[in-house]
PDB file of C-alpha atoms in Angstrom:
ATOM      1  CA  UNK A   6     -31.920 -28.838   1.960  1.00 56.00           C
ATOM      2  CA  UNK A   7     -29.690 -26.696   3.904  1.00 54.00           C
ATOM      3  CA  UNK A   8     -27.137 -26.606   1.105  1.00 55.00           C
ATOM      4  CA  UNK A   9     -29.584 -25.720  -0.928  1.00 55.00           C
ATOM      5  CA  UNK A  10     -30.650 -22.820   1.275  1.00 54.00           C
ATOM      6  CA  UNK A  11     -26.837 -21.914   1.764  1.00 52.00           C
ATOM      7  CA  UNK A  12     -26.350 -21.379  -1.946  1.00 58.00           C
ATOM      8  CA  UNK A  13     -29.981 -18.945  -2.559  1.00 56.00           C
ATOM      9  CA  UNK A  14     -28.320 -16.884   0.454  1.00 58.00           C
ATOM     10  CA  UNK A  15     -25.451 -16.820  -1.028  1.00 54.00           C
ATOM     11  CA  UNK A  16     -25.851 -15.763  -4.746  1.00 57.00           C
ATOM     12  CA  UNK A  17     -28.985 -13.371  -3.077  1.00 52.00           C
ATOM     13  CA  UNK A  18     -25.806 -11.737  -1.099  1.00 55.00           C
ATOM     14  CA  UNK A  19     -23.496 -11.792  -4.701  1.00 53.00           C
ATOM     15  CA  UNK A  20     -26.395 -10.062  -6.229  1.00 48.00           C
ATOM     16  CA  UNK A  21     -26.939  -7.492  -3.766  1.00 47.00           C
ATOM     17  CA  UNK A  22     -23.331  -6.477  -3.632  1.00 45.00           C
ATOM     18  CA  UNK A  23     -23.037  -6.288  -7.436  1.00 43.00           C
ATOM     19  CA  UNK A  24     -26.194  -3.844  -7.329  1.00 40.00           C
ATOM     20  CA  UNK A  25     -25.159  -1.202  -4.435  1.00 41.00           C
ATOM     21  CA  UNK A  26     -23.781   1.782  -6.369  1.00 43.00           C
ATOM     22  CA  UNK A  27     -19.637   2.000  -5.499  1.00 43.00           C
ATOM     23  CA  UNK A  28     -17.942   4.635  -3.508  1.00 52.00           C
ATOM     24  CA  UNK A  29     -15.915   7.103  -5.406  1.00 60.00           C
ATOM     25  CA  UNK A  30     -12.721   6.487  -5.319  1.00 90.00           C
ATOM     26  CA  UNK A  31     -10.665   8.655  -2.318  1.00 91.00           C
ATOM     27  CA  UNK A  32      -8.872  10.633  -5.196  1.00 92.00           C
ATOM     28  CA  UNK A  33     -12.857  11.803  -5.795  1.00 94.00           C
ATOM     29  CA  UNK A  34     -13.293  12.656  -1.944  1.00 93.00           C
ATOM     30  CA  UNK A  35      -9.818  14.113  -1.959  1.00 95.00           C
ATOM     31  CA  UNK A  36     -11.100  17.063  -4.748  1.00 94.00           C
ATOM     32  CA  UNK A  37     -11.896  19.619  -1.984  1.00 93.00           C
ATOM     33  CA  UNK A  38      -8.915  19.239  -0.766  1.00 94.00           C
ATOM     34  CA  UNK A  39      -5.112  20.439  -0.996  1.00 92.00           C
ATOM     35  CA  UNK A  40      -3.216  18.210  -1.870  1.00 92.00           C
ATOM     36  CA  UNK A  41       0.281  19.985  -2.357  1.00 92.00           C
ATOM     37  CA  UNK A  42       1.301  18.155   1.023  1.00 90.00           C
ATOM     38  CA  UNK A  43       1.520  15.141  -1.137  1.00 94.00           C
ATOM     39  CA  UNK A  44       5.236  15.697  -2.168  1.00 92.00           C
ATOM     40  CA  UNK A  45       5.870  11.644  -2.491  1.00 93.00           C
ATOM     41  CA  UNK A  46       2.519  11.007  -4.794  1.00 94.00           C
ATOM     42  CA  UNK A  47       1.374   8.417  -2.482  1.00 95.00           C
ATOM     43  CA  UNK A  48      -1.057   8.399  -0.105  1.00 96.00           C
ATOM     44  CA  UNK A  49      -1.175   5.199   1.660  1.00 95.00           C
ATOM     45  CA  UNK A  50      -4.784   4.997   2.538  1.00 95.00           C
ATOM     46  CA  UNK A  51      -5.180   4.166  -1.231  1.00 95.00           C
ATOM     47  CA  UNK A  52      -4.623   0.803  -0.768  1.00 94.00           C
ATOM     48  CA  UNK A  53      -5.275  -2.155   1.511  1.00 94.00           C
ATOM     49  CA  UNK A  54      -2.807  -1.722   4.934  1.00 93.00           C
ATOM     50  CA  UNK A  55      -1.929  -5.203   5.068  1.00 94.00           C
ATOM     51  CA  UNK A  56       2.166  -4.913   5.849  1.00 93.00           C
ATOM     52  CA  UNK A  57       1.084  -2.218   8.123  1.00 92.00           C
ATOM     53  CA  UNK A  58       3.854  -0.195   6.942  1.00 93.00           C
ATOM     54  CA  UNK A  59       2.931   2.647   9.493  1.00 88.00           C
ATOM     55  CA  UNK A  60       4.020   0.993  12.019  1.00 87.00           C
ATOM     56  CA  UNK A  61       6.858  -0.937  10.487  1.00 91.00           C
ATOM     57  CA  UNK A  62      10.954   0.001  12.015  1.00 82.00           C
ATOM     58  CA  UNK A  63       8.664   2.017  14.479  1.00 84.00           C
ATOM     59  CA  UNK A  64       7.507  -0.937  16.682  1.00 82.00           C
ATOM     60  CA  UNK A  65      10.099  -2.671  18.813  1.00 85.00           C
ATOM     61  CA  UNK A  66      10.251  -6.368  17.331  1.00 81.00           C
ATOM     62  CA  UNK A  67       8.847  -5.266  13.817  1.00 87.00           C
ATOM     63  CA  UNK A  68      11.937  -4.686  11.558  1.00 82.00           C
ATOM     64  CA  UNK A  69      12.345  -7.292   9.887  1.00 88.00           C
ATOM     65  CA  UNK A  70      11.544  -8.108   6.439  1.00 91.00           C
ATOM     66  CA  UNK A  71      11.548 -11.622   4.322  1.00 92.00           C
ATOM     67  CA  UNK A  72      10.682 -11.867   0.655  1.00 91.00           C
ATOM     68  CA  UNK A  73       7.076 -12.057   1.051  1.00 94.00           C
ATOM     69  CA  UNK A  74       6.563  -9.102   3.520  1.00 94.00           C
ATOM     70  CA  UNK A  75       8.981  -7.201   0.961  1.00 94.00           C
ATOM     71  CA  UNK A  76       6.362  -8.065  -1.387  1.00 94.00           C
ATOM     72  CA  UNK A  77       3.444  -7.061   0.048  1.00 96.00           C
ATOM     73  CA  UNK A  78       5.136  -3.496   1.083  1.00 95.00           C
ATOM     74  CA  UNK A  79       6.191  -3.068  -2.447  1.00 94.00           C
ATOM     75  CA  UNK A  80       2.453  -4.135  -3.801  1.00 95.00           C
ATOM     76  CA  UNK A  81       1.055  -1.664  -1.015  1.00 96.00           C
ATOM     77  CA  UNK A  82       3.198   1.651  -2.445  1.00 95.00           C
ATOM     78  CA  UNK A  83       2.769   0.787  -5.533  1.00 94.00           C
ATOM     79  CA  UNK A  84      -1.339   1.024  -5.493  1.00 95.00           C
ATOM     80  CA  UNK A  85      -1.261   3.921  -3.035  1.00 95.00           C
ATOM     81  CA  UNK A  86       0.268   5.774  -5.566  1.00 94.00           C
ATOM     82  CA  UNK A  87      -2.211   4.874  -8.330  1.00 93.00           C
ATOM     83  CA  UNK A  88       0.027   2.857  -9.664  1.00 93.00           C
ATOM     84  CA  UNK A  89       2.668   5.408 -10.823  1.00 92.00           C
ATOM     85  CA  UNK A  90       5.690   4.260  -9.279  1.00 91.00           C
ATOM     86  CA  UNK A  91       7.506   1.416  -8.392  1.00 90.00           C
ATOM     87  CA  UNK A  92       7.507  -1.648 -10.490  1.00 88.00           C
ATOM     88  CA  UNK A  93       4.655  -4.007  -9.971  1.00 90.00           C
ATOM     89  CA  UNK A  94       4.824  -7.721  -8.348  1.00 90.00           C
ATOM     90  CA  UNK A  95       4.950  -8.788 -12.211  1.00 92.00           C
ATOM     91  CA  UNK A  96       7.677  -6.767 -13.269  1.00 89.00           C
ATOM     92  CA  UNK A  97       9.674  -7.821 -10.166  1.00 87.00           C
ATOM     93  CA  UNK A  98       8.960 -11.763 -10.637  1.00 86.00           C
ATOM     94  CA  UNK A  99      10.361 -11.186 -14.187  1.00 86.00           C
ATOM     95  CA  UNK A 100      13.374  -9.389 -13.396  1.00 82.00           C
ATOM     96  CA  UNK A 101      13.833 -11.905 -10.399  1.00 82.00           C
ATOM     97  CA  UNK A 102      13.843 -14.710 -13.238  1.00 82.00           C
ATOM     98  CA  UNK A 103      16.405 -13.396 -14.821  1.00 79.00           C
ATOM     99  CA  UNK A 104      18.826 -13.862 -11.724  1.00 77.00           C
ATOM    100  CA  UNK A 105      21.204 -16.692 -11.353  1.00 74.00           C
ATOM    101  CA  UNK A 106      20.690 -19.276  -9.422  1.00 76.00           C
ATOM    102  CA  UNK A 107      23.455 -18.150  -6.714  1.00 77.00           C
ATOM    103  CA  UNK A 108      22.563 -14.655  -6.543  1.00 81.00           C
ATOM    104  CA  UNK A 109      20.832 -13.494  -4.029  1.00 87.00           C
ATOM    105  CA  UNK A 110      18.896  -9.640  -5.348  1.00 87.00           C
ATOM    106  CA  UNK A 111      18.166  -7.800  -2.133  1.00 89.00           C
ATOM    107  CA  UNK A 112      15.644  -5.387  -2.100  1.00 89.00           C
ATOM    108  CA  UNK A 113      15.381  -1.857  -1.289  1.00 90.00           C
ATOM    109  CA  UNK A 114      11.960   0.128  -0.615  1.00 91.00           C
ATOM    110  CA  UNK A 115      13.257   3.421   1.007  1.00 91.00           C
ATOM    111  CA  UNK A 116      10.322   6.115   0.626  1.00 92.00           C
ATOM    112  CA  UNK A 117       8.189   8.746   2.316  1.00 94.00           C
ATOM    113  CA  UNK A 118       4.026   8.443   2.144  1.00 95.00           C
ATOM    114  CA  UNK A 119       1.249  10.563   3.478  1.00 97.00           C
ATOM    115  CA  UNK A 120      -1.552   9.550   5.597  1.00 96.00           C
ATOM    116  CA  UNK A 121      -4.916  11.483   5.957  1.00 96.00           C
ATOM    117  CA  UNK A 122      -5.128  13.489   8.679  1.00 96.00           C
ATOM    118  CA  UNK A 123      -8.229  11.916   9.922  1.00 96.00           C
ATOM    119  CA  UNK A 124      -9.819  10.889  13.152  1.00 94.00           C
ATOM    120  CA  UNK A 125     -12.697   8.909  12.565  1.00 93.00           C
ATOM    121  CA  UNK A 126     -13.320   9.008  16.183  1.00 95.00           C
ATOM    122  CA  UNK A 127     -13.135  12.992  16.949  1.00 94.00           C
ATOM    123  CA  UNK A 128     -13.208  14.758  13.428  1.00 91.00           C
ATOM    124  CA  UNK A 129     -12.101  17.816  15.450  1.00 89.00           C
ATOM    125  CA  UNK A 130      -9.266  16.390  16.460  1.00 93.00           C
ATOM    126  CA  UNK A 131      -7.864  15.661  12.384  1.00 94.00           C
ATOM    127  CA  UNK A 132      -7.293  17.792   9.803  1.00 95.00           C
ATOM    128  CA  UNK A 133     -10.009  16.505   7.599  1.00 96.00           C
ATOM    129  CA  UNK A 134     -13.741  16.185   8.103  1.00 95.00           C
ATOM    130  CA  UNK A 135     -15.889  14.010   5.979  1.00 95.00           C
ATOM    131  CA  UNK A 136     -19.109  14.281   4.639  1.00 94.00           C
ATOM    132  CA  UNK A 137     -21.445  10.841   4.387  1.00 93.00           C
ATOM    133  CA  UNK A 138     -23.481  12.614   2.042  1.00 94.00           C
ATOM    134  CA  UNK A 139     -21.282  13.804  -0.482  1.00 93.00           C
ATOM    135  CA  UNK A 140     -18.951  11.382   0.267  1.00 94.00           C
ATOM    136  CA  UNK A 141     -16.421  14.111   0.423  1.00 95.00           C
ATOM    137  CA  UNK A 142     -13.698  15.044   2.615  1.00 96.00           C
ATOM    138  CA  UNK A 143     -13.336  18.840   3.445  1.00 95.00           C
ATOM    139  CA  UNK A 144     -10.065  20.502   5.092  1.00 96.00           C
ATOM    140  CA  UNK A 145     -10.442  22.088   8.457  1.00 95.00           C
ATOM    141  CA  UNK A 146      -9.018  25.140   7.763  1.00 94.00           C
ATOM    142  CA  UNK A 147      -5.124  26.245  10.006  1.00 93.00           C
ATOM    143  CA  UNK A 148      -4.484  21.829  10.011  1.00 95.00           C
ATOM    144  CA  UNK A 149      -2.700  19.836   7.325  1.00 96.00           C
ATOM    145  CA  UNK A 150      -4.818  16.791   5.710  1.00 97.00           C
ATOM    146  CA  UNK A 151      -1.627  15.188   5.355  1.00 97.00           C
ATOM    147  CA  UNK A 152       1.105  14.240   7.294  1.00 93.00           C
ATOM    148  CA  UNK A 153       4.259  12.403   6.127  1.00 95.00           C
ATOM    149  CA  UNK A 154       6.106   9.006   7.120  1.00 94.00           C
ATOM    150  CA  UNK A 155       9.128   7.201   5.961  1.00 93.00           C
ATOM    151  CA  UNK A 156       9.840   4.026   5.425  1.00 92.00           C
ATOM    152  CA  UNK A 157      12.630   1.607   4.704  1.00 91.00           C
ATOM    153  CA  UNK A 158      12.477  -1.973   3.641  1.00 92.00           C
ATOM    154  CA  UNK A 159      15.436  -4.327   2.807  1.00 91.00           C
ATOM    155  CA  UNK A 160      14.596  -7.845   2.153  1.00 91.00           C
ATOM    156  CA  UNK A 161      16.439 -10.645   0.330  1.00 89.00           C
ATOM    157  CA  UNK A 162      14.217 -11.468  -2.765  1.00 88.00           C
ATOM    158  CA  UNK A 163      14.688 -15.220  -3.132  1.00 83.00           C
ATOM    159  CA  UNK A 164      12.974 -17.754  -0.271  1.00 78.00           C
ATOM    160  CA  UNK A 165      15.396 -20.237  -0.707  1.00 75.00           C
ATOM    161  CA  UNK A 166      18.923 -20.816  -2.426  1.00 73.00           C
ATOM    162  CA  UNK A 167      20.447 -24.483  -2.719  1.00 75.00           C
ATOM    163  CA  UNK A 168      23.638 -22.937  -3.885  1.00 71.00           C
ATOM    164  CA  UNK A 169      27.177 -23.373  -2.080  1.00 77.00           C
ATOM    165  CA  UNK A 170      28.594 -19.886  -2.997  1.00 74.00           C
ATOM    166  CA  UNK A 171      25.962 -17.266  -2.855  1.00 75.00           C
ATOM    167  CA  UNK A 172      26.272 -13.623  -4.242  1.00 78.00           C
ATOM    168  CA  UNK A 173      24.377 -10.907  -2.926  1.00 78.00           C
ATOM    169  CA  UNK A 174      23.265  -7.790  -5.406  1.00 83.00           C
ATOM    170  CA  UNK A 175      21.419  -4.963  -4.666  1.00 79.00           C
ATOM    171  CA  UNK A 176      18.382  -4.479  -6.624  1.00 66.00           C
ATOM    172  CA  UNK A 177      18.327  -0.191  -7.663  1.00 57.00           C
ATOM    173  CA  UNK A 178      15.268  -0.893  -9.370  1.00 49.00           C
ATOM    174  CA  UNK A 179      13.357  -0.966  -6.375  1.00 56.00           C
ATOM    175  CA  UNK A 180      14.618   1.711  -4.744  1.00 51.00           C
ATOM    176  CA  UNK A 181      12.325   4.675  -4.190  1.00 49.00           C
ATOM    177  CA  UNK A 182      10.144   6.028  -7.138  1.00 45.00           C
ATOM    178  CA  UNK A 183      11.873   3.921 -10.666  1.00 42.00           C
ATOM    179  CA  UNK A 184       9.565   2.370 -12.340  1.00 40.00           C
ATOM    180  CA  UNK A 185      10.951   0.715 -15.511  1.00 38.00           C
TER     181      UNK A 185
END
């Protein structure tokens, strides 16, 4: 009986997500606002803040990178900028394939982003208010919406090698904005 209840609850919670009506997009609450601040194309609260690259070489004890935090970096920029540059997590699996056995690529993700200038806490205190209404954000006028950050990420891009002589090659591809 209680699995039984378990499952109604559950595809009565599926059902009710599927019918709210979506956000826009924050491109769509962006339209009131300048963006020529956004020199790099991406803005990073586009995309899920998992690597938490704001914080990353900034942090004492957070700077270093493995293959699978070099991963989720590169997935991160590469949907904060809508998907424009960088190569996706595909492309990079299939140009990792292609490496021998003993080399070792090592990736490079070396670019500025822009954050909102938003406090969620004291709109005042941003450069951005936002409107639950509309759904829109509007620019408080003598503050940028934007401010910039760098980043840099250099990671090997293989977990493991069983090799005895190992080469180690840089990997331009990845490298700020080329997208193949």
């Amino acid at each position: 009986m209680k699995k039984i209840i378990l499952i109604v609850g559950l595809v009565l919670s599926l059902c009710n997500g599927v019918a709210q009506n979506q956000d826009p997009t924050l491109d769509v609450a962006l339209n009131n606002v300048n963006q020529s601040a956004v020199s790099s194309g991406i803005i990073y609260e586009r995309t899920m803040q998992l690597a938490n690259l704001y914080n990353f070489n900034r942090e004492e004890g957070f700077n270093v990178a493995n293959y699978k935090y070099f991963k989720q970096a590169l997935l991160e920029m590469h949907n904060a900028s809508n998907k424009n540059l960088f190569v996706n997590l595909d492309q990079l699996d299939g140009q990792l394939e292609q490496e021998a056995q003993n080399i070792v690529p090592i990736g490079i993700l070396n670019t500025d982003f822009q954050l909102l200038n938003y406090n969620m806490d004291n709109e005042t205190l941003g450069g951005l208010l936002y409107n639950e209404d509309t759904k829109r954000f509007s620019q408080i006028n003598g503050r940028p919406p934007f401010y910039t950050l760098h980043t840099t990420v250099i990671a090997p891009l293989k977990k493991v090698v069983n090799e005895i002589e190992i080469n180690y090659k840089m990997q331009p591809v990845l490298s700020n904005y080329v997208n193949p």
